[in-house]
Amino acid sequence: MPSSISSSDRLLPPVPWFAMLAVGVLILLMGAALLELRLDALGYRPTALDSRQRWQHERARAAALGKDALILVGASRFQLGLDLDVLRRETGLEPVQLALDGSAGEPVLAGLANDPRVRGTILFDYYDHAIGMRGGVAEEMEQAYGRGVSRIDLWRHPAALIEGALTTWMHERLRAYADGADPLTSLHRRALPAVPARQYLTTQPDRSRLADYTLVDMPEFYYRRVARTLGETIDVRSPHAESDLAHRVGRLVPAEDTGLVDAARRVGDDVARIHARGGRVIFVAMPSSGMVREIEMRRYPRERFWTRFLTEVGATGIHAAQENALVGYACPDGSHLDLRERGSFTRSLAAILRQRGLIPSGS
């Protein structure tokens, strides 16, 4: 007869593991839903991350779509001012957003010209001050694409690709990840303190951006943009800010146009190569307003810059300040369209493209 009973001989009570797991998942989902509702009430919106990988993916689409692509090259005015859904519907082409905030578009245009698969229609976001500008993030992006960075994903395990796609999909649709935050940060710094959103700029999965200027402090925000365009600093809260800026703008003289012809001819070579294989390049000068527009007019007289540039390049251009259908659009910060205007502006621009036969006849 054994002198003792081993604990291993005792039967453990059954544990409802599945029910416990289900309750845990339910609590997690309820917490996430409550956080989303709280952030929604505070005005936060889901945003996509405008990463290098996303740009590379769009660059690959620009080549793969061939003649069906409507490729947007340039900077922030295209990103904020053009509605890709409207362009798709109004032109019959597939828009591809390659604009990069704060960059010049010429390096990307050169890369497109060097890519024999690019045969679509290209809209180029024209800025007088950026004529001849190379280098910067635009050139880095295009060079990275040329080295094949965008095709590295083909060698990844399918499970990793699926996981990455699902993660991106979730982050782009949850307010807890707005502006690159995470759920814990959103909970502790936004939801619990009840901090209202000042999120005037959001990025969409197609790399376009929405700017809600009702969420910024005006006129200080506008004054900062004017000062930035001037390349100067100013106390935007000063009661004399507007008169000070107006005085500085009034002293401006036209910029030197040295090098414009050579720069335009380099762009013209890129345009010619794209045209030779059936593509098309159209330069678009987006709207500007107030003192920002006055700065541009004083520094870059249209005849000496815009008109001369198009003549040397040998391409078609649409200038918002010269088109009856586009002159009525105002930019709250002087440089970019508000989200409430972008759809209407895009429809008006698409109508001009159709009326002038700048969209392929099959569209």
mmCIF file with all atom_site columns, C-alpha atoms in Angstrom, residues 27-40 187 191:
data_model
loop_
_atom_site.group_PDB
_atom_site.id
_atom_site.type_symbol
_atom_site.label_atom_id
_atom_site.label_alt_id
_atom_site.label_comp_id
_atom_site.label_asym_id
_atom_site.label_entity_id
_atom_site.label_seq_id
_atom_site.pdbx_PDB_ins_code
_atom_site.Cartn_x
_atom_site.Cartn_y
_atom_site.Cartn_z
_atom_site.occupancy
_atom_site.B_iso_or_equiv
_atom_site.pdbx_formal_charge
_atom_site.auth_seq_id
_atom_site.auth_comp_id
_atom_site.auth_asym_id
_atom_site.auth_atom_id
_atom_site.pdbx_PDB_model_num
ATOM 1  C CA . ILE A 1 27  ? -13.063 42.843 -24.702 1.00 0.00 ? 27  ILE A CA 1
ATOM 2  C CA . LEU A 1 28  ? -10.242 43.845 -27.060 1.00 0.00 ? 28  LEU A CA 1
ATOM 3  C CA . LEU A 1 29  ? -12.670 44.610 -29.894 1.00 0.00 ? 29  LEU A CA 1
ATOM 4  C CA . MET A 1 30  ? -14.963 46.580 -27.601 1.00 0.00 ? 30  MET A CA 1
ATOM 5  C CA . GLY A 1 31  ? -12.006 48.612 -26.324 1.00 0.00 ? 31  GLY A CA 1
ATOM 6  C CA . ALA A 1 32  ? -10.839 49.330 -29.884 1.00 0.00 ? 32  ALA A CA 1
ATOM 7  C CA . ALA A 1 33  ? -14.362 50.356 -30.907 1.00 0.00 ? 33  ALA A CA 1
ATOM 8  C CA . LEU A 1 34  ? -14.727 52.681 -27.907 1.00 0.00 ? 34  LEU A CA 1
ATOM 9  C CA . LEU A 1 35  ? -11.333 54.255 -28.676 1.00 0.00 ? 35  LEU A CA 1
ATOM 10 C CA . GLU A 1 36  ? -12.344 54.798 -32.314 1.00 0.00 ? 36  GLU A CA 1
ATOM 11 C CA . LEU A 1 37  ? -15.643 56.378 -31.283 1.00 0.00 ? 37  LEU A CA 1
ATOM 12 C CA . ARG A 1 38  ? -13.871 58.661 -28.828 1.00 0.00 ? 38  ARG A CA 1
ATOM 13 C CA . LEU A 1 39  ? -11.278 59.748 -31.383 1.00 0.00 ? 39  LEU A CA 1
ATOM 14 C CA . ASP A 1 40  ? -14.019 60.287 -33.964 1.00 0.00 ? 40  ASP A CA 1
ATOM 15 C CA . LEU A 1 187 ? -5.359  56.600 -25.733 1.00 0.00 ? 187 LEU A CA 1
ATOM 16 C CA . ALA A 1 191 ? -8.623  60.138 -25.975 1.00 0.00 ? 191 ALA A CA 1
#
